[in-house]
Amino acid sequence: MWRRIFSRGDKAFEIPAADSPLFERIDWERLPRHVAIIMDGNGRWAKGQGLLRTAGHTAGVKTLKNILKTAIGLKLDALTVYAFSTENWKRPATEVDFLMGLFSEYLKKELMEMHEDNVRIHFIGRIGELSPGLMRQMHEAEELMQGNTGVKFNVAVNYGGQDELLRAVRSLAREAAEGKVAPEAIDAALIESHLDTAGNLPVDLVIRTSGDERLSNFLLWQSAYAEFYFTPINWPEFTPEDFVTAMIDFAGRDRRFGGLTNQ
Ligand code: FPP
């Protein structure tokens, strides 16, 4: 069910279930700018329905589409989602292949709509280790949307936070060895510019569905001062209303960034 509701500034957006009274409670001045999501619980949801785990991932794609639409309507600066970790290769080959197929299918199906929505997609992680076909699709999607100015939609595939930091450190060490950068000149900004998320704001809010309360190697540097929001809801059942509930919860947090006063 799609309803046209938000006209913020110049544009009206269609957001699923946006007629919910919850949307009235949004504090537009206190929305997070960068939200990161650990989309957990696809397997558990599928099991609960008597379905194969893969059916959970398929259902998860629909949720992702709805949440991206909501992020667009809320005019978030960035949405980063954890789609496949460097550890997920340990899963049975059938599930890994299914997930890779799903990413490819998603790109084929959703590419033009995301582009029309002014989304700027970017893939983070060790993309070079994926199949040549999927890699090509990812690069083409990034190229198509590189001039877009709406939500930055970062999809982590074959991603690990420690691995990302390791790659950044290696590349900085290489530059130092080549005399391109002095070790004393290495500061937080320079490290950030070597991360996969270069150009993004720090993460304000990390959402994890399905009850577990851990970061699982996601955006370790970027989440240094993030707020955390955990919900027992499995990802396939996570709705735009649940997302907005997380936004409302975030607006009530007292963020001190190590100081004594808010902001
Ligand atoms: C975690 O649930 C989910 C994943 C490892 C895959 C996430 C992928 C999607 C939501 C598909 C859509 C993504 C894109 C980019 C199209 P789990 O399988 O670990 O669930 P469990 O903990 O209940 O077993």
Short mmCIF file of N, CA and C in Angstrom, two decimals, residues 3-8 11-15 18 23-24 26 28 70 73-74 244:
data_model
loop_
_atom_site.label_atom_id
_atom_site.label_comp_id
_atom_site.label_asym_id
_atom_site.label_seq_id
_atom_site.Cartn_x
_atom_site.Cartn_y
_atom_site.Cartn_z
N ARG A 3 1.16 5.42 -0.22
CA ARG A 3 0.39 6.64 -0.14
C ARG A 3 1.30 7.85 -0.26
N ARG A 4 0.79 8.83 -1.00
CA ARG A 4 1.58 10.04 -1.20
C ARG A 4 1.37 10.93 0.01
N ILE A 5 2.38 11.22 0.75
CA ILE A 5 2.15 12.09 1.89
C ILE A 5 3.14 13.23 2.04
N PHE A 6 4.39 12.88 2.08
CA PHE A 6 5.34 13.90 2.46
C PHE A 6 5.57 14.89 1.36
N SER A 7 5.29 16.15 1.61
CA SER A 7 5.82 17.12 0.68
C SER A 7 6.73 17.98 1.52
N ARG A 8 7.98 17.65 1.44
CA ARG A 8 8.97 18.36 2.23
C ARG A 8 9.77 19.16 1.25
N LYS A 11 9.39 18.46 -3.05
CA LYS A 11 8.95 17.22 -3.66
C LYS A 11 8.02 16.42 -2.75
N ALA A 12 7.06 15.76 -3.35
CA ALA A 12 6.20 14.87 -2.57
C ALA A 12 6.70 13.44 -2.76
N PHE A 13 6.64 12.67 -1.69
CA PHE A 13 7.14 11.31 -1.76
C PHE A 13 6.05 10.33 -1.42
N GLU A 14 6.15 9.17 -2.02
CA GLU A 14 5.23 8.10 -1.66
C GLU A 14 5.94 7.20 -0.66
N ILE A 15 5.29 7.00 0.46
CA ILE A 15 5.89 6.17 1.49
C ILE A 15 4.88 5.11 1.90
N ALA A 18 2.27 5.57 5.07
CA ALA A 18 2.62 6.88 5.62
C ALA A 18 1.44 7.59 6.26
N PHE A 23 3.70 8.97 11.91
CA PHE A 23 4.45 9.90 11.08
C PHE A 23 4.29 11.34 11.56
N GLU A 24 3.17 11.59 12.27
CA GLU A 24 2.94 12.94 12.82
C GLU A 24 3.93 13.25 13.93
N ILE A 26 7.09 12.59 14.05
CA ILE A 26 8.49 12.74 13.64
C ILE A 26 8.98 14.15 13.95
N TRP A 28 11.38 16.51 12.74
CA TRP A 28 12.20 16.65 11.53
C TRP A 28 13.56 17.27 11.81
N THR A 70 11.16 4.77 2.49
CA THR A 70 10.90 5.59 3.68
C THR A 70 12.08 6.51 3.95
N GLY A 73 11.80 9.40 1.70
CA GLY A 73 10.77 10.33 2.18
C GLY A 73 11.23 11.14 3.37
N LEU A 74 12.03 10.53 4.21
CA LEU A 74 12.53 11.23 5.40
C LEU A 74 13.73 12.11 5.06
N VAL A 244 10.14 4.23 11.47
CA VAL A 244 9.82 5.55 12.01
C VAL A 244 9.85 5.52 13.54
#
